[in-house]
Amino acid sequence: MITGKMFRDGIISGSNNISNSRQAVDALNIFPVPDGDTGTNMSMTIGAAAKEMAVLPDDCSLSEASSRCASALLRGARGNSGVILSLIFRGFAKSFKGLESAGAKDLADAFSNAVDAAYKAVMNPTEGTILTVIRKASEAANEMANTLDDPLEVGFAGLLAAREALAKTPEQLPVLKKAGVVDAGGQGLVLILEGFLSVFENDVIVQALESAGTVTPVSTPSKKTVAEASGDIKFGYCSEFLIEKSNSAKKKDPLKLRAFLESIGDCVVVVDDNDIIKVHVHSNEPGNVIQSALEYGQLINIKIDNMRYQHRNADVGVEEGEAPVMPEAEPVNNYGFVAVSAGDGLADLFKDLGADIVVSGGQTMNPSTDDILNAIMATPAKTVFVLPNNKNIIMAAEQAIGLAEGREVRVLQTKTIPQGISAMLIFDENDDADANQMAMMEAAEAVSTAQVTFAARDSEVDGKPIKQGEIMGLCNGKIRFIGEDIADIAFKSADKIIKRNQTALVTIIFGEGATEKMAEDIQQRLADKYGDDIEFTIVNGGQPIYYFIISAE
């Protein structure tokens, strides 16, 4: 029988096994764009479950172990491969619910439920992927369960079939065959199953290599540690904003506002400049700060930071790859926004457009479902729109919908940063959620995006060889240009997405490795070609990986 302890140790063993081979699985990705690769995403996803398993006692039931594993995987899921992995184990947990241990038929049923959960999550399932691997494993497991009442034999049959299915993935996907590799997601799943069988067959947990990290539980700071980390801060909230003076308030003395703020806080700055008053204050009463300022006019560019929370995260530390936990907010507003982006400039841009919280992440580090859920719950709104801004983050964001309590969550399928920006620009506070969602997605889909990055590995796309380190220009996700000159590739890529007599606005966002001067030169070349018909905007996004992100609309 398969016990809770065996399942617990199997998760830890499988996590260690894929972690040890994470880079090798990453290398199977045939698309040369540097991204949150499959091995990394799957390893971090099951790593979240391994930490949860590490605190379970030996006498835990299979039901408890599988349920807690499924929950941890759901919250820790990163990227599409991580979400599919979490759904596979949700299927296992469904079959093991209420069981102390499992026999051969129980395990075969668990494989069947795993296949159902994984396939239902993908709108257009593609064979030759992790889906094929788990389906073939399930078929073999069920066939064996009809012959032998031995869960070990059932599991072993599933593993053998998974290996065979993996080896055949290049025959199902020509791009894999041309590259001479197997499917990365399928390989990751086989490694995890191998870790399980090591426990089931020999009671041996695959050990993590030192360079791959361990699966010991995360240390949680005690209340005393947190208190000590923030104890030196007398006033916890930093409030900054501008007051646009109303006509009736222009005769009011801003010194009275300053005097009040000094009575409830410190570090007070009140600068009166004709029609605008700039305010900065540290206090424990941000609500009273806002209320007093409203007597002078409407507030703009409001920013309120919890300094104790920031100080605690700096002192206690946040584990690599994990977003800091934010305090839950009361849903007082009708609408709120969570956007995903990388780079300080882009984060500031989304906040200026109205985003309540920007989750740090993107191409190289896909945020987990829990990261996005935490941001949703920290957004003070009844309806929260989530903008993933990356096709590999959409599934993880959608998993948060059912986890958010007391909020309606709407995930917009924005696949690029410009799509997210355009979606936010079209939002209308006076429309209902349905109308806004439709309008925002229409705006997003009307945007063409060009991206300039480097090749992370040698590859071949559409018959064109690509060498590691070469500059690539992507137009709406497809590699169109390859070369050595960043600015030249950026110009060609932008030119490709511009439609004469249709494009009215082009935005050039430059990131790490590019300069404003390069952006200005690209703008000038485009202006020389298209004349005054197009309005240009240059933004310092500060994003990693992409030298330029250019939109045309």
XYZ file of C-alpha atoms in Angstrom:
553
model
C 0.000 0.000 0.000
C 1.100 3.566 -0.631
C 1.119 5.451 2.656
C 1.134 9.141 3.468
C 4.788 8.884 4.464
C 5.668 7.310 1.113
C 3.809 10.060 -0.748
C 5.454 12.731 1.415
C 8.931 11.342 0.768
C 8.105 10.839 -2.910
C 7.335 14.539 -3.365
C 10.606 15.499 -1.681
C 12.520 12.940 -3.751
C 10.871 14.077 -7.001
C 11.552 17.705 -6.150
C 15.212 16.995 -5.519
C 15.498 14.939 -8.699
C 14.197 17.659 -11.014
C 16.097 20.327 -9.092
C 19.326 18.410 -9.743
C 18.563 18.413 -13.485
C 16.861 21.785 -13.710
C 19.390 23.352 -16.075
C 19.367 20.291 -18.338
C 15.569 20.523 -18.623
C 15.817 24.265 -19.276
C 18.228 23.525 -22.120
C 15.567 21.434 -23.872
C 13.534 24.572 -24.599
C 13.968 25.102 -28.318
C 12.802 28.722 -28.531
C 15.964 30.804 -28.027
C 14.319 33.721 -26.195
C 15.568 33.877 -22.578
C 12.588 33.139 -20.399
C 11.308 31.466 -17.243
C 12.296 28.047 -18.574
C 10.379 24.826 -18.003
C 12.888 23.156 -15.688
C 13.104 26.201 -13.464
C 9.333 26.662 -13.301
C 8.567 23.005 -12.597
C 11.360 22.756 -10.038
C 10.199 25.834 -8.148
C 6.587 24.651 -8.311
C 7.185 21.222 -6.809
C 9.766 22.764 -4.475
C 6.907 24.665 -2.833
C 5.178 21.335 -2.153
C 8.399 19.726 -0.891
C 8.710 22.401 1.781
C 5.145 21.689 2.866
C 5.823 17.941 2.942
C 8.976 18.384 5.015
C 6.936 19.364 8.088
C 4.511 16.410 7.936
C 4.926 13.597 10.513
C 5.606 9.983 9.544
C 2.092 8.923 10.526
C 0.320 11.393 8.211
C -2.465 9.921 6.104
C -2.230 9.743 2.325
C -5.299 11.988 2.165
C -3.649 14.711 4.236
C -0.295 14.490 2.446
C -1.795 14.624 -1.046
C -4.231 17.406 -0.122
C -1.551 19.617 1.383
C 0.715 18.862 -1.562
C -1.973 19.885 -4.068
C -2.647 23.109 -2.183
C 1.059 24.011 -2.033
C 1.524 23.216 -5.721
C -1.497 25.305 -6.675
C -0.181 28.324 -4.817
C 3.423 27.785 -5.861
C 2.679 27.161 -9.553
C 4.921 29.127 -11.930
C 4.546 29.250 -15.676
C 2.286 27.063 -17.783
C 4.312 23.926 -17.051
C 4.076 24.564 -13.312
C 0.306 25.049 -13.486
C -0.155 21.799 -15.432
C 2.045 19.995 -12.885
C -0.091 21.355 -10.053
C -3.252 20.140 -11.791
C -1.799 16.657 -12.218
C -1.273 16.402 -8.475
C -4.686 17.922 -7.803
C -6.048 14.932 -9.702
C -4.034 12.607 -7.470
C -5.348 14.348 -4.347
C -8.934 13.964 -5.584
C -8.538 10.168 -5.748
C -6.698 9.919 -2.432
C -9.216 12.027 -0.488
C -10.246 10.247 2.713
C -7.716 7.421 2.292
C -5.123 6.391 4.869
C -3.254 4.513 2.136
C -3.816 3.474 -1.479
C -3.790 0.221 -3.406
C -3.251 -0.522 -7.062
C -6.733 0.507 -8.240
C -6.598 3.713 -6.177
C -3.302 4.686 -7.828
C -4.633 3.895 -11.296
C -7.707 6.046 -10.613
C -5.405 8.827 -9.424
C -3.553 8.752 -12.749
C -6.896 8.991 -14.576
C -7.989 11.991 -12.528
C -4.596 13.607 -13.124
C -5.054 13.305 -16.891
C -8.582 14.746 -16.744
C -7.473 17.742 -14.664
C -4.488 18.524 -16.908
C -6.328 18.243 -20.231
C -9.302 20.312 -19.068
C -7.013 23.213 -18.184
C -5.598 23.568 -21.704
C -7.890 25.076 -24.317
C -6.138 23.407 -27.268
C -4.164 20.405 -25.952
C -1.055 19.633 -27.981
C 0.223 16.071 -28.218
C 3.935 15.501 -27.863
C 3.998 17.450 -24.599
C 3.678 16.787 -20.869
C -0.006 16.048 -21.542
C 0.881 13.065 -23.719
C 3.376 11.806 -21.162
C 0.882 11.800 -18.269
C -1.854 10.284 -20.488
C 0.347 7.381 -21.583
C 1.448 6.827 -17.986
C -2.198 6.697 -16.942
C -3.147 4.205 -19.647
C -0.328 1.856 -18.629
C -1.105 2.233 -14.921
C -4.762 1.354 -15.443
C -3.883 -1.608 -17.626
C -1.510 -2.932 -14.966
C -4.079 -2.403 -12.190
C -6.439 -4.707 -14.083
C -3.765 -7.424 -13.975
C -1.924 -7.052 -10.648
C -3.096 -5.761 -7.267
C 0.282 -4.161 -6.526
C 0.580 -0.351 -6.451
C 4.360 -0.566 -6.932
C 3.887 -2.432 -10.201
C 1.217 0.071 -11.237
C 3.558 2.985 -10.524
C 6.450 1.297 -12.298
C 4.269 0.624 -15.354
C 3.265 4.287 -15.375
C 6.892 5.403 -15.245
C 7.982 3.081 -18.060
C 5.126 4.322 -20.240
C 5.993 7.936 -19.397
C 9.600 7.356 -20.476
C 8.466 5.745 -23.729
C 6.027 8.573 -24.417
C 8.744 11.125 -23.733
C 11.099 9.437 -26.187
C 8.399 9.625 -28.877
C 7.577 13.335 -28.414
C 9.931 14.353 -31.259
C 7.849 12.187 -33.616
C 4.737 14.135 -32.629
C 6.205 17.623 -32.752
C 8.432 18.336 -35.784
C 10.096 21.273 -34.048
C 11.397 18.899 -31.371
C 12.643 16.443 -33.985
C 14.442 19.157 -35.895
C 16.137 20.359 -32.727
C 16.957 16.807 -31.651
C 15.353 17.146 -28.208
C 12.416 15.728 -26.247
C 9.663 17.842 -24.698
C 10.929 19.783 -21.686
C 7.701 19.506 -19.672
C 7.498 15.782 -20.290
C 11.112 15.375 -19.213
C 10.409 17.291 -16.016
C 7.458 15.032 -15.205
C 9.524 11.877 -15.810
C 12.208 13.146 -13.423
C 9.578 13.730 -10.742
C 8.075 10.264 -11.265
C 11.550 8.743 -11.048
C 12.006 10.445 -7.694
C 8.730 8.904 -6.525
C 9.691 5.395 -7.665
C 13.006 5.643 -5.827
C 10.992 5.959 -2.617
C 8.309 3.417 -3.501
C 10.768 0.759 -4.671
C 13.811 1.257 -2.446
C 12.649 3.658 0.291
C 15.405 6.022 -0.845
C 14.888 9.766 -1.208
C 16.917 11.235 -4.075
C 19.232 13.730 -2.431
C 19.567 17.291 -3.664
C 22.947 18.264 -5.022
C 24.529 21.070 -3.049
C 24.446 23.372 -6.050
C 20.738 22.658 -6.557
C 19.684 23.694 -3.067
C 17.777 21.784 -0.414
C 14.134 21.207 0.374
C 14.210 22.028 4.046
C 11.273 24.117 5.299
C 11.435 27.876 5.062
C 12.338 29.523 8.354
C 9.525 31.772 9.489
C 10.543 34.776 11.622
C 9.056 34.821 15.090
C 6.845 37.675 16.234
C 9.721 38.823 18.400
C 12.039 38.973 15.389
C 9.540 40.980 13.385
C 8.957 43.361 16.265
C 12.671 43.891 16.730
C 13.094 44.489 13.004
C 10.571 47.320 13.039
C 10.847 48.547 16.609
C 12.969 51.584 15.794
C 10.281 53.105 13.556
C 8.060 55.485 15.506
C 5.741 56.405 12.639
C 4.890 53.525 10.326
C 3.377 55.109 7.218
C 5.055 57.362 4.673
C 2.460 59.443 2.816
C 3.296 61.462 -0.297
C 0.961 63.263 -2.686
C 0.157 66.474 -4.511
C -2.848 68.675 -3.759
C -4.428 70.433 -6.698
C -5.926 73.454 -4.923
C -9.613 74.118 -5.308
C -10.734 77.724 -5.863
C -12.322 77.868 -2.430
C -9.143 76.606 -0.763
C -6.666 78.948 -2.461
C -7.037 81.429 0.378
C -6.428 78.795 3.053
C -3.011 78.875 4.673
C -0.975 75.702 3.959
C 0.927 76.388 7.202
C -2.145 75.181 9.082
C -1.941 71.889 7.206
C 1.742 71.655 8.094
C 1.013 72.340 11.770
C -1.604 69.588 11.872
C 0.694 67.087 10.177
C 3.487 67.899 12.630
C 1.082 67.183 15.469
C 0.506 63.599 14.277
C 3.849 62.737 12.653
C 7.343 63.798 11.620
C 9.493 64.362 8.504
C 6.817 66.813 7.371
C 7.249 68.626 4.059
C 4.537 71.018 2.823
C 5.582 73.031 -0.231
C 3.114 75.611 -1.567
C 3.594 76.311 -5.268
C 0.758 78.420 -6.712
C -1.919 75.863 -7.660
C -0.141 72.813 -6.220
C 0.852 71.800 -2.678
C 3.421 69.016 -2.338
C 3.050 66.971 0.858
C 5.270 64.388 2.562
C 4.799 63.055 6.114
C 5.549 60.027 8.310
C 2.641 59.160 10.594
C 0.591 56.372 12.131
C -2.633 57.925 10.812
C -2.546 57.989 6.994
C -6.340 58.283 6.911
C -6.256 61.517 8.923
C -3.450 62.806 6.696
C -5.592 62.285 3.600
C -8.718 63.720 5.233
C -6.979 66.923 6.293
C -5.423 67.383 2.862
C -8.782 67.044 1.095
C -9.833 70.331 2.670
C -7.394 72.043 0.310
C -8.378 70.346 -2.962
C -8.244 67.079 -4.863
C -5.297 64.735 -4.373
C -3.137 63.317 -7.154
C -0.109 60.975 -7.298
C -0.955 59.493 -3.906
C 1.639 57.081 -2.487
C 1.404 55.483 0.975
C 4.111 53.010 2.091
C 4.189 50.841 5.209
C 7.732 51.487 6.439
C 7.636 48.888 9.209
C 6.720 46.256 6.639
C 9.489 47.394 4.285
C 11.990 47.418 7.135
C 10.924 43.952 8.247
C 11.426 42.491 4.769
C 14.842 44.107 4.515
C 15.991 42.777 7.900
C 14.360 39.354 7.912
C 14.887 38.703 4.226
C 12.693 37.112 1.594
C 13.600 33.785 0.061
C 14.993 33.970 -3.478
C 12.270 33.857 -6.096
C 9.485 34.678 -3.634
C 7.601 37.951 -3.436
C 7.302 39.549 0.014
C 3.996 38.964 1.749
C 1.779 42.059 1.733
C -0.893 42.761 4.334
C -4.464 42.106 3.225
C -6.484 45.227 2.417
C -10.154 45.936 2.962
C -11.997 45.970 -0.409
C -13.261 49.530 -0.115
C -12.999 50.555 -3.788
C -15.086 49.253 -6.665
C -12.139 48.466 -8.924
C -8.458 47.730 -8.495
C -5.551 46.549 -10.638
C -2.638 44.146 -10.307
C -0.042 44.237 -13.079
C 3.035 42.074 -13.647
C 6.195 43.679 -14.976
C 9.948 43.828 -14.507
C 11.931 47.050 -14.248
C 11.493 50.097 -12.041
C 10.425 52.324 -14.920
C 7.662 49.990 -16.010
C 6.516 49.516 -12.413
C 6.241 53.294 -12.020
C 4.407 53.555 -15.333
C 1.779 50.993 -14.332
C 1.314 52.714 -10.976
C 0.867 56.036 -12.729
C -1.799 54.414 -14.885
C -3.664 53.270 -11.795
C -2.222 49.893 -10.836
C -2.577 49.320 -7.086
C 0.194 46.732 -6.986
C 2.871 45.730 -9.486
C 4.144 42.174 -9.072
C 7.793 41.934 -9.997
C 8.253 39.322 -12.670
C 8.181 38.607 -16.332
C 10.242 36.674 -18.794
C 13.040 35.286 -16.617
C 11.158 34.895 -13.336
C 7.499 34.000 -13.650
C 5.648 34.880 -10.426
C 3.770 32.097 -8.692
C 0.018 31.880 -8.241
C 0.572 32.741 -4.585
C 2.538 35.885 -5.514
C -0.369 37.053 -7.658
C -2.972 36.009 -5.074
C -1.127 37.927 -2.374
C -1.173 41.048 -4.570
C -4.895 40.595 -5.261
C -5.717 40.337 -1.565
C -3.580 43.412 -0.844
C -5.559 45.431 -3.398
C -8.324 47.475 -1.703
C -11.016 46.687 -4.261
C -14.107 44.535 -4.697
C -13.268 43.731 -8.324
C -9.595 43.254 -9.178
C -8.338 43.169 -12.755
C -5.090 41.229 -13.181
C -2.794 41.979 -16.120
C -0.182 39.183 -16.510
C 1.482 40.874 -19.509
C 3.175 37.595 -20.449
C 1.656 34.481 -22.036
C 3.530 32.215 -19.604
C 1.955 33.930 -16.578
C -1.712 33.871 -17.629
C -2.444 30.338 -16.389
C -0.843 30.984 -12.990
C -2.887 34.171 -12.655
C -6.108 32.339 -13.544
C -5.461 29.804 -10.768
C -5.724 32.682 -8.272
C -9.345 33.391 -9.233
C -10.775 30.619 -7.103
C -8.455 31.335 -4.182
C -9.259 35.019 -3.685
C -11.811 35.479 -0.920
C -14.149 38.455 -0.810
C -13.096 39.732 -4.235
C -14.110 39.217 -7.821
C -10.983 38.574 -9.888
C -10.818 39.101 -13.645
C -7.657 38.021 -15.425
C -7.082 39.824 -18.705
C -5.090 37.754 -21.177
C -2.497 40.434 -21.869
C 0.595 38.798 -23.370
C 2.930 41.804 -23.564
C 3.688 44.949 -21.604
C 2.207 47.253 -24.304
C -1.016 45.246 -24.255
C -1.248 45.790 -20.509
C -0.587 49.512 -20.852
C -3.243 49.950 -23.547
C -5.759 47.957 -21.521
C -5.301 50.202 -18.491
C -5.539 53.373 -20.552
C -8.986 52.407 -21.838
C -10.487 51.630 -18.417
C -13.605 53.669 -17.602
C -14.625 54.015 -13.954
C -18.212 54.646 -14.993
C -18.629 51.360 -16.871
C -19.381 48.029 -15.245
C -16.844 45.204 -14.989
C -18.094 43.311 -18.044
C -17.963 46.353 -20.303
C -14.522 47.294 -19.029
C -13.146 43.792 -19.499
C -14.377 43.673 -23.076
C -13.078 47.161 -23.890
C -9.707 46.527 -22.241
C -9.135 43.289 -24.158
C -10.177 44.934 -27.432
C -7.620 47.659 -26.780
C -4.959 45.105 -25.904
C -5.561 43.025 -29.009
C -5.303 46.115 -31.221
C -1.680 46.649 -30.152
C 1.251 45.261 -32.125
C 4.418 44.607 -30.146
C 8.061 44.385 -31.176
C 10.701 43.127 -28.743
C 14.472 43.151 -29.040
C 16.500 40.680 -27.004
C 19.391 38.229 -27.301
C 19.484 34.517 -28.104
C 19.902 32.473 -24.938
C 21.021 29.384 -26.855
C 21.931 28.146 -30.322
C 18.783 27.342 -32.238
C 17.071 27.329 -35.599
C 13.782 29.058 -36.330
C 12.020 28.800 -39.702
C 15.210 27.474 -41.263
C 17.315 30.333 -39.925
C 20.250 29.373 -37.676
C 20.575 31.485 -34.546
C 23.749 31.638 -32.485
C 23.794 32.233 -28.759
C 24.243 35.939 -28.027
C 22.920 37.201 -31.367
C 20.367 40.014 -31.281
C 16.814 39.031 -32.208
C 13.841 41.142 -33.198
C 10.444 39.639 -32.402
C 7.262 40.969 -33.979
C 4.105 39.863 -32.194
C 6.002 36.927 -30.718
C 7.691 35.677 -33.892
C 11.411 36.052 -34.580
C 11.731 38.209 -37.673
C 15.214 39.714 -37.536
C 18.630 38.456 -36.433
C 21.823 40.492 -36.289
C 24.503 42.168 -34.206
C 23.314 45.780 -33.960
C 20.679 46.372 -31.259
C 19.455 49.698 -32.622
C 19.248 48.443 -36.219
C 17.263 45.356 -35.189
C 14.980 47.579 -33.100
C 14.334 49.891 -36.061
C 13.566 46.991 -38.401
C 11.261 45.377 -35.855
C 9.394 48.624 -35.224
C 9.108 49.264 -38.954
C 7.615 45.780 -39.382
C 4.713 46.405 -36.988
C 3.892 49.945 -38.169
C 1.060 50.157 -40.677
C 1.123 53.270 -42.830
C -2.056 55.329 -42.568
C -3.244 53.147 -39.683
C -0.666 53.469 -36.920
C -1.112 56.670 -34.927
C 1.095 56.090 -31.871
C 4.425 54.347 -31.385
C 5.897 53.870 -27.914
C 9.572 52.964 -27.534
C 10.421 51.483 -24.139
C 14.150 51.040 -23.575
C 15.558 48.733 -20.928
C 18.845 47.466 -19.546
C 21.607 47.461 -22.141
C 20.000 50.252 -24.162
C 20.103 54.022 -23.788
C 17.780 56.955 -24.300
C 20.077 58.139 -27.099
C 19.556 54.847 -28.928
C 15.792 55.228 -28.490
C 15.910 58.781 -29.840
C 17.900 57.636 -32.884
C 15.325 54.914 -33.598
C 12.523 57.453 -33.230
C 14.246 59.805 -35.679
C 14.717 57.070 -38.284
C 11.049 56.141 -38.013
C 9.958 59.798 -38.134
C 12.047 60.350 -41.260
C 10.230 57.462 -42.931
C 6.678 58.102 -41.744
C 6.642 61.876 -41.347
C 4.278 63.618 -38.964
C 1.541 60.990 -39.216
C 2.763 59.188 -36.101
C 3.154 60.389 -32.523
C 6.171 58.965 -30.699
C 6.743 58.392 -26.985
C 9.964 57.230 -25.329
C 9.869 55.520 -21.936
C 12.721 54.371 -19.697
C 11.294 51.012 -18.629
C 14.436 49.666 -16.988
C 13.332 46.140 -17.937
C 15.881 43.322 -18.001
C 16.322 40.928 -20.947
C 14.626 43.173 -23.508
C 16.717 46.041 -24.846
C 13.578 47.488 -26.428
C 9.850 46.880 -26.225
C 8.070 48.830 -28.958
C 4.347 49.129 -29.525
C 2.317 50.372 -32.467
C -1.355 51.245 -32.244
